[in-house]
Coordinates of N, CA and C and ligand atoms in Angstrom, one line a residue:
M1 N 61.5 -66.6 -113.7 CA 62.7 -67.4 -113.3 C 62.7 -68.9 -113.6
T2 N 63.8 -69.4 -113.8 CA 63.8 -70.8 -114.3 C 64.0 -71.7 -112.9
Q3 N 63.1 -72.5 -112.9 CA 63.2 -73.5 -111.8 C 64.3 -74.6 -111.9
A4 N 64.7 -75.1 -110.8 CA 65.7 -76.2 -111.1 C 64.9 -77.5 -111.4
A5 N 65.7 -78.2 -112.3 CA 65.1 -79.5 -112.7 C 65.0 -80.3 -111.6
P6 N 63.7 -81.1 -111.7 CA 63.5 -81.9 -110.5 C 64.4 -83.3 -110.6
A7 N 64.6 -83.8 -109.4 CA 65.5 -84.9 -109.5 C 65.2 -86.1 -110.3
T8 N 63.9 -86.0 -110.7 CA 63.4 -87.2 -111.6 C 63.8 -86.8 -113.0
S9 N 64.4 -85.7 -113.5 CA 64.4 -85.4 -115.0 C 65.3 -86.5 -115.5
G10 N 64.9 -87.0 -116.8 CA 65.7 -88.0 -117.2 C 65.1 -89.4 -116.9
I11 N 64.2 -89.6 -116.0 CA 63.7 -90.9 -115.6 C 62.5 -91.1 -116.7
R12 N 62.5 -92.2 -117.3 CA 61.5 -92.6 -118.3 C 60.7 -93.9 -117.7
V13 N 59.5 -93.8 -117.8 CA 58.6 -94.9 -117.5 C 58.2 -95.6 -118.9
R14 N 58.5 -97.0 -118.9 CA 58.3 -97.8 -120.1 C 57.7 -99.2 -119.6
P15 N 57.0 -99.9 -120.5 CA 56.5 -101.3 -120.2 C 58.0 -102.1 -120.2
A16 N 57.9 -103.1 -119.3 CA 59.0 -104.0 -119.1 C 59.1 -105.0 -120.2
T17 N 60.3 -105.3 -120.6 CA 60.6 -106.3 -121.5 C 61.2 -107.6 -120.8
A18 N 61.3 -108.9 -121.5 CA 61.8 -109.9 -121.0 C 63.2 -109.8 -120.4
L19 N 64.0 -108.8 -121.2 CA 65.2 -108.6 -120.7 C 65.4 -108.0 -119.3
D20 N 64.4 -107.3 -119.0 CA 64.3 -106.6 -117.7 C 64.1 -107.4 -116.4
S21 N 63.6 -108.7 -116.8 CA 63.1 -109.5 -115.7 C 64.0 -109.6 -114.3
A22 N 65.3 -109.9 -114.7 CA 66.2 -110.3 -113.5 C 66.5 -109.0 -112.8
E23 N 66.6 -107.8 -113.4 CA 66.9 -106.6 -112.6 C 65.6 -106.1 -111.8
I24 N 64.4 -106.3 -112.6 CA 63.2 -106.0 -111.9 C 63.1 -106.8 -110.6
A25 N 63.4 -108.2 -110.7 CA 63.4 -109.0 -109.4 C 64.4 -108.4 -108.5
D26 N 65.6 -108.0 -108.9 CA 66.6 -107.5 -107.8 C 66.1 -106.2 -107.2
V27 N 65.5 -105.3 -107.9 CA 65.0 -104.1 -107.3 C 63.7 -104.5 -106.4
Y28 N 62.8 -105.4 -106.8 CA 61.8 -105.8 -105.8 C 62.2 -106.4 -104.6
L29 N 63.1 -107.2 -104.8 CA 63.7 -108.0 -103.4 C 64.3 -107.0 -102.6
E30 N 65.1 -106.1 -103.1 CA 65.9 -105.1 -102.3 C 64.8 -104.1 -101.6
S31 N 64.0 -103.8 -102.4 CA 63.0 -103.0 -101.7 C 62.1 -103.5 -100.7
F32 N 61.6 -104.7 -101.0 CA 60.7 -105.5 -100.2 C 61.4 -105.6 -98.7
H33 N 62.7 -106.2 -98.8 CA 63.6 -106.3 -97.5 C 63.9 -105.1 -96.8
A34 N 64.0 -104.2 -97.5 CA 64.4 -102.8 -97.0 C 63.2 -102.2 -96.2
T35 N 62.1 -102.6 -96.8 CA 60.6 -102.0 -96.2 C 60.2 -102.7 -95.1
Y36 N 60.4 -104.0 -95.2 CA 59.5 -104.8 -94.1 C 60.4 -105.8 -93.4
A37 N 60.0 -105.9 -92.1 CA 60.8 -106.6 -91.0 C 60.4 -108.2 -91.2
F38 N 59.3 -108.3 -91.9 CA 58.8 -109.8 -92.0 C 59.2 -110.4 -93.4
P39 N 59.3 -111.6 -93.5 CA 59.9 -112.2 -94.7 C 58.8 -112.4 -95.7
L40 N 59.2 -112.5 -97.0 CA 58.3 -112.7 -98.1 C 57.8 -114.1 -97.9
A41 N 56.7 -114.4 -98.5 CA 56.1 -115.9 -98.3 C 56.7 -116.8 -99.3
H42 N 57.5 -116.3 -100.3 CA 58.2 -117.1 -101.1 C 59.6 -117.0 -101.3
T43 N 60.3 -118.0 -101.8 CA 61.9 -117.9 -101.9 C 62.3 -117.0 -103.1
D44 N 63.4 -116.4 -103.1 CA 63.9 -115.5 -104.1 C 63.6 -116.1 -105.4
D45 N 63.9 -117.4 -105.6 CA 63.7 -118.0 -106.9 C 62.3 -118.0 -107.4
E46 N 61.3 -118.2 -106.4 CA 60.0 -118.3 -106.8 C 59.6 -116.8 -107.2
V47 N 60.0 -115.9 -106.4 CA 59.8 -114.5 -106.7 C 60.1 -114.1 -108.2
R48 N 61.4 -114.5 -108.5 CA 62.1 -114.3 -109.8 C 61.2 -115.0 -111.0
S49 N 60.8 -116.0 -110.7 CA 59.8 -116.8 -111.7 C 58.5 -116.1 -111.7
W50 N 57.9 -115.6 -110.7 CA 56.7 -114.9 -110.7 C 56.8 -113.7 -111.6
I51 N 57.9 -112.9 -111.2 CA 58.2 -111.7 -111.9 C 58.3 -111.9 -113.4
R52 N 59.0 -112.9 -113.8 CA 59.2 -113.3 -115.1 C 58.1 -113.6 -116.0
D53 N 57.5 -114.6 -115.4 CA 56.3 -115.3 -116.0 C 55.0 -114.7 -115.8
G54 N 54.8 -114.3 -114.6 CA 53.4 -113.8 -114.2 C 53.3 -112.2 -114.3
L55 N 54.5 -111.6 -114.3 CA 54.3 -110.2 -114.5 C 54.8 -109.6 -115.7
V56 N 56.0 -109.9 -116.1 CA 56.7 -109.4 -117.4 C 55.9 -110.0 -118.5
A57 N 56.1 -111.3 -118.7 CA 55.4 -112.0 -119.7 C 54.0 -111.8 -119.9
A58 N 53.2 -111.5 -119.0 CA 51.8 -111.1 -119.0 C 51.6 -109.6 -119.3
R59 N 52.7 -109.0 -119.6 CA 52.7 -107.5 -119.9 C 52.0 -106.7 -118.9
R60 N 52.3 -107.0 -117.7 CA 51.6 -106.2 -116.6 C 52.7 -105.3 -115.9
A61 N 54.0 -105.5 -116.2 CA 55.2 -104.9 -115.6 C 55.6 -103.6 -116.2
W62 N 55.8 -102.5 -115.5 CA 56.4 -101.3 -116.0 C 57.6 -100.9 -115.3
V63 N 58.7 -100.4 -115.8 CA 59.8 -99.9 -115.1 C 60.0 -98.4 -115.4
A64 N 60.7 -97.8 -114.3 CA 61.2 -96.5 -114.4 C 62.7 -96.6 -114.6
V65 N 63.2 -96.1 -115.6 CA 64.6 -96.4 -116.1 C 65.3 -94.9 -116.1
D66 N 66.5 -95.0 -115.5 CA 67.3 -93.8 -115.3 C 68.2 -93.6 -116.6
V67 N 68.8 -92.5 -116.8 CA 69.5 -92.1 -118.1 C 70.5 -93.2 -118.4
D68 N 71.2 -93.7 -117.4 CA 72.2 -94.7 -117.7 C 71.5 -96.2 -118.0
G69 N 70.2 -96.2 -118.1 CA 69.5 -97.4 -118.4 C 69.1 -98.4 -117.1
A70 N 69.5 -98.0 -115.9 CA 69.3 -98.6 -114.7 C 67.9 -98.6 -114.4
I71 N 67.3 -99.8 -113.9 CA 66.0 -99.8 -113.4 C 65.9 -99.3 -111.9
V72 N 65.1 -98.0 -111.7 CA 65.1 -97.5 -110.3 C 63.6 -97.6 -109.8
G73 N 62.8 -98.2 -110.4 CA 61.5 -98.4 -109.8 C 60.7 -99.3 -110.8
L74 N 59.6 -99.9 -110.2 CA 58.8 -100.9 -110.9 C 57.4 -100.8 -110.6
M75 N 56.5 -101.1 -111.3 CA 55.1 -101.3 -111.1 C 54.6 -102.5 -111.9
A76 N 53.4 -103.0 -111.2 CA 52.6 -104.0 -111.9 C 51.2 -103.6 -112.0
L77 N 50.8 -103.5 -113.2 CA 49.5 -102.9 -113.3 C 48.5 -103.6 -114.2
A78 N 47.2 -104.0 -113.6 CA 46.2 -104.7 -114.3 C 45.0 -103.8 -114.4
P79 N 44.0 -104.1 -115.2 CA 43.1 -103.1 -115.3 C 42.3 -102.9 -113.9
G80 N 42.4 -101.6 -113.5 CA 41.8 -101.2 -112.3 C 42.7 -101.6 -111.0
D81 N 43.8 -102.2 -111.2 CA 44.5 -102.7 -110.1 C 46.0 -102.3 -110.1
L82 N 46.6 -101.5 -109.1 CA 48.0 -101.3 -108.9 C 48.5 -102.4 -108.2
E83 N 49.1 -103.4 -108.8 CA 49.3 -104.6 -108.0 C 50.6 -104.5 -107.3
Q84 N 51.6 -103.9 -107.7 CA 52.9 -103.7 -107.2 C 53.5 -102.2 -107.6
L85 N 54.1 -101.6 -106.6 CA 54.9 -100.4 -106.7 C 56.1 -100.4 -106.0
Y86 N 57.3 -100.3 -106.5 CA 58.6 -100.5 -105.7 C 59.5 -99.5 -106.3
V87 N 60.1 -98.7 -105.6 CA 61.3 -97.8 -105.9 C 62.6 -98.5 -105.3
R88 N 63.7 -98.3 -106.0 CA 65.0 -99.0 -105.5 C 65.2 -98.2 -104.2
P89 N 65.7 -98.6 -103.1 CA 65.8 -98.0 -101.8 C 66.7 -96.7 -101.8
D90 N 67.8 -96.8 -102.6 CA 68.7 -95.6 -102.7 C 68.1 -94.6 -103.5
R91 N 66.9 -94.6 -104.2 CA 66.2 -93.6 -105.0 C 64.9 -93.1 -104.5
L92 N 64.6 -93.4 -103.1 CA 63.3 -93.0 -102.6 C 63.3 -91.6 -102.3
G93 N 62.1 -91.0 -102.4 CA 61.9 -89.4 -102.2 C 62.4 -88.5 -103.3
Q94 N 62.5 -89.2 -104.5 CA 62.9 -88.2 -105.6 C 61.8 -88.2 -106.7
G95 N 60.7 -88.6 -106.4 CA 59.5 -88.4 -107.3 C 59.3 -89.5 -108.3
I96 N 60.2 -90.6 -108.1 CA 60.1 -91.8 -109.0 C 58.6 -92.5 -108.8
G97 N 58.3 -92.7 -107.5 CA 57.0 -93.3 -107.2 C 55.8 -92.6 -107.8
R98 N 56.0 -91.4 -107.7 CA 55.0 -90.3 -108.1 C 54.8 -90.6 -109.8
Q99 N 55.9 -90.5 -110.5 CA 56.0 -90.6 -111.8 C 55.4 -92.1 -112.3
L100 N 55.7 -93.1 -111.6 CA 55.0 -94.3 -112.0 C 53.5 -94.2 -111.7
L101 N 53.1 -93.7 -110.6 CA 51.8 -93.5 -110.3 C 51.0 -92.7 -111.2
E102 N 51.5 -91.8 -111.7 CA 50.9 -90.9 -112.8 C 50.6 -91.9 -114.1
V103 N 51.5 -92.7 -114.4 CA 51.3 -93.6 -115.7 C 50.2 -94.4 -115.3
A104 N 50.2 -95.0 -114.1 CA 49.0 -95.9 -113.7 C 47.7 -95.2 -113.8
K105 N 47.7 -94.0 -113.2 CA 46.5 -93.3 -113.3 C 46.0 -92.9 -114.6
A106 N 47.0 -92.5 -115.6 CA 46.6 -92.1 -116.8 C 46.1 -93.3 -117.7
R107 N 46.3 -94.6 -117.4 CA 46.0 -95.7 -117.9 C 44.8 -96.4 -117.3
S108 N 44.3 -95.7 -116.3 CA 43.1 -96.3 -115.4 C 42.1 -95.4 -115.1
R109 N 41.5 -94.7 -116.3 CA 40.7 -93.7 -116.1 C 39.4 -94.0 -115.2
S110 N 39.0 -95.4 -115.1 CA 37.9 -95.4 -114.2 C 38.3 -95.8 -112.8
G111 N 39.6 -95.6 -112.4 CA 39.9 -95.8 -111.0 C 41.0 -96.8 -110.8
L112 N 41.4 -97.0 -109.7 CA 42.6 -97.9 -109.2 C 42.2 -98.3 -107.7
T113 N 42.5 -99.6 -107.6 CA 42.7 -100.2 -106.3 C 43.9 -100.8 -105.9
L114 N 44.4 -100.7 -104.7 CA 45.8 -101.2 -104.3 C 45.6 -101.8 -102.9
F115 N 46.5 -102.7 -102.6 CA 46.6 -103.2 -101.2 C 48.1 -102.9 -100.8
T116 N 48.2 -102.6 -99.5 CA 49.5 -102.5 -98.8 C 49.4 -103.0 -97.4
F117 N 50.6 -103.2 -96.9 CA 50.5 -103.6 -95.3 C 50.4 -102.4 -94.5
Q118 N 49.5 -102.7 -93.5 CA 49.1 -101.6 -92.5 C 50.4 -100.8 -91.9
V119 N 51.4 -101.6 -91.7 CA 52.6 -101.1 -91.1 C 53.4 -100.3 -92.0
N120 N 53.1 -100.2 -93.2 CA 54.0 -99.3 -94.4 C 53.6 -98.0 -94.3
D121 N 53.9 -97.2 -93.3 CA 53.5 -95.7 -93.1 C 53.9 -94.9 -94.2
R122 N 55.0 -95.0 -94.7 CA 55.6 -94.4 -95.7 C 54.7 -94.4 -97.0
A123 N 54.4 -95.8 -97.4 CA 53.7 -95.8 -98.6 C 52.1 -95.3 -98.4
R124 N 51.7 -95.6 -97.1 CA 50.3 -95.2 -96.8 C 50.2 -93.7 -97.1
R125 N 51.2 -92.9 -96.5 CA 51.2 -91.4 -96.6 C 51.3 -91.0 -98.0
F126 N 52.2 -91.8 -98.8 CA 52.4 -91.4 -100.4 C 51.1 -91.6 -101.1
Y127 N 50.4 -92.7 -100.8 CA 49.1 -93.0 -101.5 C 48.0 -91.8 -101.1
E128 N 48.0 -91.6 -99.8 CA 46.9 -90.7 -99.4 C 47.3 -89.3 -99.8
R129 N 48.6 -88.9 -100.0 CA 48.9 -87.6 -100.7 C 48.5 -87.5 -102.0
N130 N 48.5 -88.7 -102.6 CA 48.1 -88.8 -104.1 C 46.7 -89.2 -104.3
G131 N 46.0 -88.9 -103.4 CA 44.5 -89.1 -103.6 C 43.7 -90.4 -103.3
F132 N 44.4 -91.3 -102.8 CA 43.9 -92.7 -102.5 C 43.4 -92.6 -101.0
V133 N 42.3 -93.3 -101.0 CA 41.6 -93.3 -99.6 C 41.3 -94.9 -99.1
A134 N 41.8 -95.1 -97.9 CA 41.6 -96.5 -97.4 C 40.2 -96.8 -97.2
D135 N 39.6 -97.9 -97.6 CA 38.4 -98.2 -97.5 C 38.2 -99.7 -97.0
W136 N 39.1 -100.4 -96.6 CA 39.0 -101.8 -96.0 C 40.4 -102.2 -95.3
F137 N 40.1 -102.6 -94.1 CA 41.3 -103.1 -93.4 C 41.1 -104.6 -93.0
G138 N 42.3 -105.3 -93.3 CA 42.3 -106.8 -93.1 C 43.1 -107.2 -92.1
D139 N 42.9 -108.4 -91.5 CA 43.7 -109.0 -90.4 C 44.9 -109.8 -90.8
G140 N 45.1 -109.9 -92.1 CA 46.3 -110.6 -92.6 C 45.7 -111.9 -93.1
S141 N 44.6 -112.3 -92.9 CA 44.2 -113.7 -93.4 C 44.0 -113.7 -95.0
A142 N 44.1 -112.5 -95.5 CA 43.9 -112.4 -97.1 C 45.1 -112.3 -97.8
N143 N 46.2 -112.3 -97.2 CA 47.4 -112.4 -98.0 C 48.5 -113.3 -97.4
E144 N 49.3 -113.6 -98.2 CA 50.3 -114.8 -98.1 C 51.2 -114.6 -96.9
E145 N 51.8 -113.3 -96.7 CA 52.5 -112.9 -95.6 C 51.8 -113.0 -94.1
R146 N 50.6 -113.0 -94.4 CA 49.8 -113.0 -93.1 C 50.1 -111.8 -92.2
Q147 N 50.1 -110.6 -92.9 CA 50.4 -109.3 -92.3 C 49.1 -108.5 -92.5
P148 N 48.6 -107.8 -91.3 CA 47.5 -106.9 -91.4 C 47.6 -106.0 -92.8
D149 N 46.5 -105.9 -93.5 CA 46.6 -105.1 -94.8 C 45.6 -104.1 -94.9
V150 N 45.6 -103.2 -95.8 CA 44.6 -102.2 -96.0 C 44.6 -101.9 -97.6
R151 N 43.3 -101.7 -98.0 CA 42.9 -101.5 -99.4 C 42.7 -100.0 -99.6
Y152 N 43.2 -99.5 -100.7 CA 43.2 -98.1 -101.1 C 42.5 -98.0 -102.4
V153 N 41.5 -97.0 -102.5 CA 40.9 -96.8 -103.8 C 41.1 -95.3 -104.3
W154 N 41.2 -95.2 -105.5 CA 41.2 -93.9 -106.2 C 40.5 -93.8 -107.4
P155 N 39.6 -92.9 -107.7 CA 39.2 -91.9 -106.8 C 38.3 -92.6 -105.6
S156 N 38.1 -91.9 -104.5 CA 37.4 -92.5 -103.4 C 36.0 -92.3 -103.7
Ligands
LIG201 C1 56.1 -95.9 -101.5 C2 56.9 -95.5 -102.5 C3 56.6 -96.2 -104.0 C4 57.0 -94.0 -102.8 O1 57.9 -93.7 -103.9 P1 58.9 -92.5 -104.0 O2 59.6 -92.4 -105.2 O3 59.8 -92.7 -102.8 O4 57.9 -91.2 -103.7 P2 58.0 -89.7 -104.2 O5 59.5 -89.4 -104.2 O6 57.3 -89.7 -105.6 O7 57.1 -88.9 -103.4 C5 57.5 -89.0 -101.9 C6 58.0 -87.7 -101.4 O8 59.3 -87.4 -102.0 C7 59.5 -86.1 -102.2 N1 59.8 -85.7 -103.5 C8 58.9 -85.8 -104.6 N2 59.6 -85.4 -105.8 C9 60.9 -85.2 -105.5 C10 62.0 -84.8 -106.1 N3 61.9 -84.6 -107.5 N4 63.2 -84.4 -105.5 C11 63.1 -84.7 -104.1 N5 62.2 -85.1 -103.4 C12 61.0 -85.4 -103.9 C13 58.2 -85.4 -101.7 O9 58.5 -85.1 -100.4 C14 57.2 -86.6 -101.9 O10 56.1 -86.1 -101.1 P3 54.9 -85.4 -101.8 O11 54.1 -86.5 -102.6 O12 54.2 -84.8 -100.8 O13 55.5 -84.3 -103.0 C15 58.4 -95.7 -102.2 O14 58.8 -95.2 -101.1 C16 58.8 -97.2 -102.1 O15 59.1 -97.9 -103.0 N6 58.8 -97.8 -100.8 C17 59.2 -99.1 -100.6 C18 58.3 -100.2 -101.2 C19 56.9 -99.9 -100.8 O16 56.6 -99.7 -99.8 N7 56.1 -100.1 -101.9 C20 54.7 -99.9 -101.7 C21 54.1 -101.3 -101.4 S1 52.4 -101.2 -101.6

């Protein structure tokens, strides 16, 4: 029997280029504000500069791109560290996060570490379903937003 194509068919994950920087920042800011009730520690302009210079120019940024070219997800990946993972709010639950995570895992054979905020139940369930195990809990003193955080490792 032929199975229906998953909602993610046509989504491609690729390294980000300089031309993507502004759209990556749009997705990041939209996703952060849709996810958390607390503010970012930096202004939108500071976030845009950090994404352009700190992530994209440093070749740490990856994007999930739809067939029409729109960026629907992003991640920042350094050796052993999944630094950022954000899916556009109108595209949650379609396997895009999983597709980005598979690329991160394939490029990080010796394992991955990531941090998220404790309050982010959806992300925590997502990471736990995908093999990550929480191994450290912080009181917020280690991040700029000063929110309780949790570290996950894969494989545990
Ligand atoms: C956490 C996050 C990255 C997960 O990404 P996502 O794309 O929503 O996750 P997925 O769709 O891959 O998986 C979530 C669930 O969606 C459903 N799903 C998966 N593939 C699907 C598909 N093709 N069609 C419909 N639903 C699907 C499944 O229920 C899946 O659960 P499973 O892993 O048990 O199969 C995303 O929710 C997000 O960006 N959240 C806001 C920002 C955030 O919290 N980032 C993390 C900060 S550390």
